[in-house]
PDB file of C-alpha atoms in Angstrom:
ATOM      1  CA  MET N   1       0.000   0.000   0.000  1.00 43.00           C
ATOM      2  CA  ALA N   2       2.824   2.391   0.876  1.00 39.00           C
ATOM      3  CA  ILE N   3       4.526   1.729  -2.458  1.00 38.00           C
ATOM      4  CA  ARG N   4       1.269   2.411  -4.324  1.00 40.00           C
ATOM      5  CA  GLY N   5       0.879   5.659  -2.394  1.00 42.00           C
ATOM      6  CA  ILE N   6       4.407   6.746  -3.322  1.00 37.00           C
ATOM      7  CA  VAL N   7       3.793   5.848  -6.985  1.00 35.00           C
ATOM      8  CA  ALA N   8       0.524   7.801  -6.969  1.00 38.00           C
ATOM      9  CA  ILE N   9       2.218  10.850  -5.465  1.00 39.00           C
ATOM     10  CA  SER N  10       5.095  10.631  -7.953  1.00 38.00           C
ATOM     11  CA  THR N  11       2.636  10.356 -10.840  1.00 39.00           C
ATOM     12  CA  ALA N  12       0.728  13.385  -9.578  1.00 42.00           C
ATOM     13  CA  VAL N  13       3.938  15.405  -9.347  1.00 40.00           C
ATOM     14  CA  VAL N  14       4.893  14.421 -12.915  1.00 38.00           C
ATOM     15  CA  VAL N  15       1.436  15.385 -14.188  1.00 40.00           C
ATOM     16  CA  LEU N  16       1.647  18.736 -12.410  1.00 39.00           C
ATOM     17  CA  PHE N  17       5.065  19.343 -13.916  1.00 40.00           C
ATOM     18  CA  LEU N  18       3.907  18.481 -17.429  1.00 38.00           C
ATOM     19  CA  LEU N  19       0.837  20.673 -17.112  1.00 40.00           C
ATOM     20  CA  THR N  20       2.849  23.671 -15.958  1.00 41.00           C
ATOM     21  CA  ILE N  21       5.999  23.333 -18.040  1.00 41.00           C
ATOM     22  CA  ASN N  22       4.544  25.520 -20.780  1.00 43.00           C
ATOM     23  CA  HIS N  23       4.268  28.461 -18.384  1.00 48.00           C
ATOM     24  CA  GLY N  24       8.005  29.106 -18.560  1.00 53.00           C
ATOM     25  CA  GLU N  25      10.057  28.306 -21.622  1.00 63.00           C
ATOM     26  CA  ALA N  26      12.814  29.644 -23.834  1.00 78.00           C
ATOM     27  CA  ILE N  27      11.907  30.488 -27.429  1.00 86.00           C
ATOM     28  CA  TRP N  28      14.342  31.029 -30.273  1.00 90.00           C
ATOM     29  CA  LEU N  29      13.517  33.289 -33.203  1.00 88.00           C
ATOM     30  CA  THR N  30      15.496  33.683 -36.428  1.00 86.00           C
ATOM     31  CA  ILE N  31      15.226  37.038 -38.193  1.00 83.00           C
ATOM     32  CA  PRO N  32      16.427  37.083 -41.833  1.00 81.00           C
ATOM     33  CA  ALA N  33      19.582  39.034 -42.692  1.00 75.00           C
ATOM     34  CA  THR N  34      17.547  41.269 -45.016  1.00 77.00           C
ATOM     35  CA  GLY N  35      15.453  42.450 -42.089  1.00 73.00           C
ATOM     36  CA  GLY N  36      11.887  41.882 -41.051  1.00 80.00           C
ATOM     37  CA  THR N  37       9.783  41.162 -38.002  1.00 87.00           C
ATOM     38  CA  LYS N  38       9.269  37.993 -36.003  1.00 89.00           C
ATOM     39  CA  CYS N  39       6.608  37.702 -33.314  1.00 91.00           C
ATOM     40  CA  VAL N  40       5.641  35.330 -30.554  1.00 90.00           C
ATOM     41  CA  SER N  41       2.239  35.325 -28.864  1.00 89.00           C
ATOM     42  CA  GLU N  42       0.472  33.568 -26.038  1.00 89.00           C
ATOM     43  CA  GLU N  43      -3.148  33.526 -24.959  1.00 87.00           C
ATOM     44  CA  ILE N  44      -3.231  34.572 -21.315  1.00 87.00           C
ATOM     45  CA  GLN N  45      -6.120  35.236 -18.971  1.00 85.00           C
ATOM     46  CA  SER N  46      -6.413  38.394 -16.876  1.00 86.00           C
ATOM     47  CA  ASN N  47      -4.536  39.037 -13.615  1.00 86.00           C
ATOM     48  CA  VAL N  48      -1.537  36.898 -14.602  1.00 88.00           C
ATOM     49  CA  VAL N  49       2.052  38.011 -14.074  1.00 87.00           C
ATOM     50  CA  VAL N  50       4.280  37.879 -17.167  1.00 91.00           C
ATOM     51  CA  LEU N  51       8.077  38.115 -17.094  1.00 90.00           C
ATOM     52  CA  ALA N  52      10.404  37.861 -20.082  1.00 91.00           C
ATOM     53  CA  ASP N  53      14.074  38.364 -20.924  1.00 92.00           C
ATOM     54  CA  TYR N  54      15.208  38.686 -24.521  1.00 93.00           C
ATOM     55  CA  TYR N  55      18.696  38.800 -25.986  1.00 91.00           C
ATOM     56  CA  VAL N  56      20.335  38.787 -29.388  1.00 89.00           C
ATOM     57  CA  VAL N  57      22.848  36.053 -30.207  1.00 83.00           C
ATOM     58  CA  ASP N  58      25.343  36.470 -33.055  1.00 73.00           C
ATOM     59  CA  GLU N  59      27.794  33.584 -33.129  1.00 70.00           C
ATOM     60  CA  GLN N  60      29.457  34.876 -36.292  1.00 70.00           C
ATOM     61  CA  ASN N  61      30.293  38.263 -34.794  1.00 69.00           C
ATOM     62  CA  PRO N  62      29.925  38.176 -30.985  1.00 65.00           C
ATOM     63  CA  GLY N  63      31.899  41.384 -30.515  1.00 69.00           C
ATOM     64  CA  ASN N  64      29.480  43.477 -32.562  1.00 75.00           C
ATOM     65  CA  THR N  65      25.982  42.203 -31.808  1.00 78.00           C
ATOM     66  CA  PRO N  66      23.305  43.849 -33.996  1.00 82.00           C
ATOM     67  CA  ALA N  67      20.440  45.682 -32.326  1.00 84.00           C
ATOM     68  CA  VAL N  68      16.729  45.049 -32.634  1.00 88.00           C
ATOM     69  CA  SER N  69      13.500  46.842 -31.860  1.00 90.00           C
ATOM     70  CA  ALA N  70      11.147  45.187 -29.368  1.00 93.00           C
ATOM     71  CA  LYS N  71       7.453  45.818 -28.901  1.00 93.00           C
ATOM     72  CA  VAL N  72       4.887  44.067 -26.709  1.00 94.00           C
ATOM     73  CA  THR N  73       1.171  44.720 -27.128  1.00 93.00           C
ATOM     74  CA  SER N  74      -1.982  43.659 -25.316  1.00 92.00           C
ATOM     75  CA  PRO N  75      -5.025  42.025 -26.980  1.00 92.00           C
ATOM     76  CA  TYR N  76      -6.522  45.518 -27.452  1.00 90.00           C
ATOM     77  CA  GLY N  77      -3.335  46.940 -29.009  1.00 88.00           C
ATOM     78  CA  ASN N  78      -1.997  48.803 -25.972  1.00 90.00           C
ATOM     79  CA  ASP N  79       1.793  49.105 -25.798  1.00 92.00           C
ATOM     80  CA  LEU N  80       3.176  47.280 -22.762  1.00 92.00           C
ATOM     81  CA  HIS N  81       6.854  47.493 -23.721  1.00 93.00           C
ATOM     82  CA  HIS N  82       8.743  49.305 -26.473  1.00 93.00           C
ATOM     83  CA  GLN N  83      12.501  49.552 -26.977  1.00 91.00           C
ATOM     84  CA  GLU N  84      14.549  50.647 -29.995  1.00 90.00           C
ATOM     85  CA  ASN N  85      18.100  49.588 -30.916  1.00 87.00           C
ATOM     86  CA  VAL N  86      18.755  47.167 -28.067  1.00 89.00           C
ATOM     87  CA  THR N  87      20.679  43.893 -27.916  1.00 88.00           C
ATOM     88  CA  HIS N  88      18.932  42.675 -24.780  1.00 90.00           C
ATOM     89  CA  GLY N  89      16.149  43.689 -22.438  1.00 92.00           C
ATOM     90  CA  GLN N  90      13.280  42.524 -20.300  1.00 92.00           C
ATOM     91  CA  PHE N  91       9.666  43.320 -19.638  1.00 91.00           C
ATOM     92  CA  ALA N  92       7.225  42.553 -16.859  1.00 91.00           C
ATOM     93  CA  PHE N  93       3.527  43.267 -16.494  1.00 91.00           C
ATOM     94  CA  THR N  94       0.302  41.936 -15.046  1.00 90.00           C
ATOM     95  CA  THR N  95      -2.356  41.215 -17.642  1.00 91.00           C
ATOM     96  CA  GLN N  96      -5.448  43.402 -17.510  1.00 90.00           C
ATOM     97  CA  GLU N  97      -7.542  41.562 -20.065  1.00 89.00           C
ATOM     98  CA  THR N  98      -7.815  38.065 -21.473  1.00 87.00           C
ATOM     99  CA  GLY N  99      -6.488  37.367 -24.949  1.00 89.00           C
ATOM    100  CA  ASN N 100      -3.369  37.056 -27.105  1.00 91.00           C
ATOM    101  CA  TYR N 101      -0.347  39.039 -25.923  1.00 94.00           C
ATOM    102  CA  LEU N 102       2.090  39.694 -28.757  1.00 93.00           C
ATOM    103  CA  ALA N 103       5.842  40.319 -28.571  1.00 93.00           C
ATOM    104  CA  CYS N 104       7.475  41.406 -31.842  1.00 93.00           C
ATOM    105  CA  PHE N 105      11.148  41.903 -32.655  1.00 92.00           C
ATOM    106  CA  SER N 106      12.330  43.607 -35.826  1.00 88.00           C
ATOM    107  CA  VAL N 107      15.475  44.664 -37.670  1.00 84.00           C
ATOM    108  CA  ASP N 108      15.756  47.714 -39.883  1.00 74.00           C
ATOM    109  CA  SER N 109      15.498  46.404 -43.452  1.00 69.00           C
ATOM    110  CA  SER N 110      17.409  49.449 -44.790  1.00 67.00           C
ATOM    111  CA  HIS N 111      20.577  48.102 -43.143  1.00 67.00           C
ATOM    112  CA  PRO N 112      20.909  44.439 -44.171  1.00 67.00           C
ATOM    113  CA  LEU N 113      22.936  42.161 -41.911  1.00 73.00           C
ATOM    114  CA  PRO N 114      25.693  39.824 -43.092  1.00 73.00           C
ATOM    115  CA  ASN N 115      24.043  36.863 -41.345  1.00 75.00           C
ATOM    116  CA  PRO N 116      20.583  35.934 -40.034  1.00 80.00           C
ATOM    117  CA  LEU N 117      19.972  37.161 -36.507  1.00 82.00           C
ATOM    118  CA  THR N 118      19.062  34.796 -33.679  1.00 86.00           C
ATOM    119  CA  LEU N 119      17.058  36.088 -30.760  1.00 89.00           C
ATOM    120  CA  GLY N 120      16.238  34.196 -27.591  1.00 90.00           C
ATOM    121  CA  ILE N 121      13.322  35.030 -25.348  1.00 92.00           C
ATOM    122  CA  ASP N 122      12.715  33.484 -21.941  1.00 90.00           C
ATOM    123  CA  TRP N 123       8.950  33.886 -21.511  1.00 88.00           C
ATOM    124  CA  LYS N 124       7.392  33.067 -18.154  1.00 87.00           C
ATOM    125  CA  THR N 125       3.804  33.390 -16.992  1.00 85.00           C
ATOM    126  CA  GLY N 126       1.876  32.690 -13.841  1.00 80.00           C
ATOM    127  CA  ILE N 127       3.434  30.395 -11.272  1.00 78.00           C
ATOM    128  CA  ALA N 128       6.695  30.161 -13.275  1.00 77.00           C
ATOM    129  CA  THR N 129       7.432  33.816 -12.433  1.00 74.00           C
ATOM    130  CA  LYS N 130       7.462  33.235  -8.692  1.00 73.00           C
ATOM    131  CA  ASP N 131      10.813  33.459  -6.902  1.00 66.00           C
ATOM    132  CA  TRP N 132      10.653  30.477  -4.575  1.00 66.00           C
ATOM    133  CA  ASP N 133      13.999  31.302  -2.938  1.00 67.00           C
ATOM    134  CA  SER N 134      12.582  34.618  -1.771  1.00 69.00           C
ATOM    135  CA  VAL N 135       9.398  32.898  -0.596  1.00 65.00           C
ATOM    136  CA  ALA N 136      11.451  30.394   1.404  1.00 67.00           C
ATOM    137  CA  LYS N 137      13.461  33.159   3.091  1.00 70.00           C
ATOM    138  CA  LYS N 138      10.422  35.324   3.776  1.00 71.00           C
ATOM    139  CA  GLU N 139       8.249  32.550   5.211  1.00 69.00           C
ATOM    140  CA  LYS N 140      11.200  30.677   6.729  1.00 67.00           C
ATOM    141  CA  ILE N 141      10.352  27.354   5.149  1.00 69.00           C
ATOM    142  CA  GLU N 142      12.542  24.746   3.507  1.00 68.00           C
ATOM    143  CA  GLY N 143      12.727  21.132   2.447  1.00 71.00           C
ATOM    144  CA  VAL N 144       9.451  19.246   2.224  1.00 72.00           C
ATOM    145  CA  GLU N 145       7.420  22.230   3.399  1.00 73.00           C
ATOM    146  CA  LEU N 146       8.806  24.365   0.567  1.00 69.00           C
ATOM    147  CA  GLN N 147       8.058  21.640  -1.968  1.00 73.00           C
ATOM    148  CA  LEU N 148       4.501  21.338  -0.643  1.00 76.00           C
ATOM    149  CA  THR N 149       4.098  25.108  -0.921  1.00 71.00           C
ATOM    150  CA  ARG N 150       5.290  24.961  -4.517  1.00 73.00           C
ATOM    151  CA  LEU N 151       2.905  22.097  -5.282  1.00 78.00           C
ATOM    152  CA  GLU N 152       0.064  24.047  -3.712  1.00 77.00           C
ATOM    153  CA  GLY N 153       0.859  26.959  -5.997  1.00 75.00           C
ATOM    154  CA  LEU N 154       0.997  24.641  -9.006  1.00 77.00           C
ATOM    155  CA  VAL N 155      -2.342  23.074  -8.124  1.00 81.00           C
ATOM    156  CA  GLN N 156      -3.901  26.523  -7.749  1.00 78.00           C
ATOM    157  CA  ALA N 157      -2.519  27.586 -11.128  1.00 77.00           C
ATOM    158  CA  ILE N 158      -3.847  24.427 -12.773  1.00 82.00           C
ATOM    159  CA  ARG N 159      -7.248  24.940 -11.189  1.00 83.00           C
ATOM    160  CA  GLU N 160      -7.387  28.513 -12.483  1.00 78.00           C
ATOM    161  CA  ASN N 161      -6.415  27.316 -15.972  1.00 79.00           C
ATOM    162  CA  ILE N 162      -9.101  24.616 -15.879  1.00 85.00           C
ATOM    163  CA  ASP N 163     -11.701  27.191 -14.803  1.00 83.00           C
ATOM    164  CA  TYR N 164     -10.538  29.471 -17.612  1.00 80.00           C
ATOM    165  CA  ILE N 165     -10.806  26.663 -20.171  1.00 85.00           C
ATOM    166  CA  LYS N 166     -14.289  25.737 -18.889  1.00 87.00           C
ATOM    167  CA  ASN N 167     -15.420  29.363 -19.195  1.00 85.00           C
ATOM    168  CA  ARG N 168     -14.019  29.610 -22.715  1.00 82.00           C
ATOM    169  CA  GLU N 169     -15.714  26.341 -23.622  1.00 89.00           C
ATOM    170  CA  GLY N 170     -19.007  27.700 -22.301  1.00 88.00           C
ATOM    171  CA  GLU N 171     -18.601  30.904 -24.315  1.00 86.00           C
ATOM    172  CA  MET N 172     -17.763  28.972 -27.476  1.00 90.00           C
ATOM    173  CA  ARG N 173     -20.741  26.659 -26.907  1.00 90.00           C
ATOM    174  CA  GLU N 174     -23.067  29.664 -26.591  1.00 90.00           C
ATOM    175  CA  VAL N 175     -21.643  31.182 -29.773  1.00 90.00           C
ATOM    176  CA  SER N 176     -22.016  27.841 -31.567  1.00 91.00           C
ATOM    177  CA  GLU N 177     -25.615  27.445 -30.437  1.00 90.00           C
ATOM    178  CA  ALA N 178     -26.443  31.019 -31.460  1.00 90.00           C
ATOM    179  CA  THR N 179     -24.814  30.453 -34.856  1.00 91.00           C
ATOM    180  CA  ASN N 180     -26.711  27.181 -35.352  1.00 91.00           C
ATOM    181  CA  GLY N 181     -29.957  28.966 -34.502  1.00 89.00           C
ATOM    182  CA  ARG N 182     -29.254  31.717 -37.016  1.00 91.00           C
ATOM    183  CA  VAL N 183     -28.331  29.191 -39.696  1.00 92.00           C
ATOM    184  CA  ALA N 184     -31.564  27.301 -39.031  1.00 91.00           C
ATOM    185  CA  TRP N 185     -33.657  30.471 -39.352  1.00 92.00           C
ATOM    186  CA  PHE N 186     -31.754  31.456 -42.489  1.00 92.00           C
ATOM    187  CA  SER N 187     -32.441  28.003 -43.979  1.00 92.00           C
ATOM    188  CA  ILE N 188     -36.152  28.307 -43.177  1.00 92.00           C
ATOM    189  CA  MET N 189     -36.286  31.808 -44.679  1.00 93.00           C
ATOM    190  CA  SER N 190     -34.422  30.602 -47.793  1.00 92.00           C
ATOM    191  CA  LEU N 191     -36.869  27.708 -48.184  1.00 92.00           C
ATOM    192  CA  GLY N 192     -39.796  30.096 -47.770  1.00 91.00           C
ATOM    193  CA  VAL N 193     -38.383  32.462 -50.396  1.00 92.00           C
ATOM    194  CA  CYS N 194     -37.800  29.573 -52.807  1.00 93.00           C
ATOM    195  CA  LEU N 195     -41.367  28.298 -52.323  1.00 92.00           C
ATOM    196  CA  SER N 196     -42.744  31.799 -52.802  1.00 92.00           C
ATOM    197  CA  VAL N 197     -40.753  32.337 -55.997  1.00 91.00           C
ATOM    198  CA  THR N 198     -41.844  28.929 -57.264  1.00 91.00           C
ATOM    199  CA  GLY N 199     -45.499  29.761 -56.555  1.00 91.00           C
ATOM    200  CA  VAL N 200     -45.200  33.100 -58.341  1.00 90.00           C
ATOM    201  CA  GLN N 201     -43.564  31.431 -61.345  1.00 90.00           C
ATOM    202  CA  ILE N 202     -46.321  28.770 -61.548  1.00 90.00           C
ATOM    203  CA  TRP N 203     -49.018  31.450 -61.290  1.00 90.00           C
ATOM    204  CA  TYR N 204     -47.317  33.551 -63.976  1.00 87.00           C
ATOM    205  CA  LEU N 205     -46.944  30.589 -66.354  1.00 86.00           C
ATOM    206  CA  LYS N 206     -50.575  29.477 -65.878  1.00 85.00           C
ATOM    207  CA  ARG N 207     -51.751  33.015 -66.562  1.00 85.00           C
ATOM    208  CA  TYR N 208     -49.523  33.260 -69.633  1.00 82.00           C
ATOM    209  CA  PHE N 209     -50.773  29.973 -71.040  1.00 81.00           C
ATOM    210  CA  HIS N 210     -54.411  31.005 -70.404  1.00 81.00           C
ATOM    211  CA  LYS N 211     -53.870  34.213 -72.321  1.00 81.00           C
ATOM    212  CA  LYS N 212     -52.340  32.323 -75.211  1.00 74.00           C
ATOM    213  CA  LYS N 213     -55.187  29.794 -74.952  1.00 71.00           C
ATOM    214  CA  LEU N 214     -52.725  26.962 -74.732  1.00 70.00           C
ATOM    215  CA  ILE N 215     -54.519  25.433 -71.756  1.00 64.00           C
TER     216      ILE N 215
END
């Protein structure tokens, strides 16, 4: 029984880890040497902390790293971060609305580069942004108690994500039902119009044939 309990706990920890691993990950973008813009986006719900570090990597010429322009916008197009001619930087904010948050990085196309530019961005959201070392020092906890505190935070984050997904599913179901209702009414109206046109055509043809004394 004890072994089964340990296996169950280990499985739960693995599941929690897999479910939360996407909340903090490094992303690599390649911007062509001729210039252009590359973006990364994530759908995030409201009241979520977002932290990110970005940096340009140029293995061909590490002593003269080219600069980029960085811009982060909210789902409604509000600027949350904007920097020009930088080789590295960071941004942090708490989301105010639910939707896709977009981070774009660009190179001036009027000054082509000798090689494609590689940019790394370490994007963290939610529980992944929490500094557990500071929490441990502040609350004076360590060892198993700290791990349990972390697991509690992970469980809370997962629960919030599940609630968010359920709400989105409900919204999409309502939209789908409303759309199906409109399509049904449109089909009925189309059928009614077709029947009306058919009736008018039959009446017109009968009248025409009567006038010509063909029937």
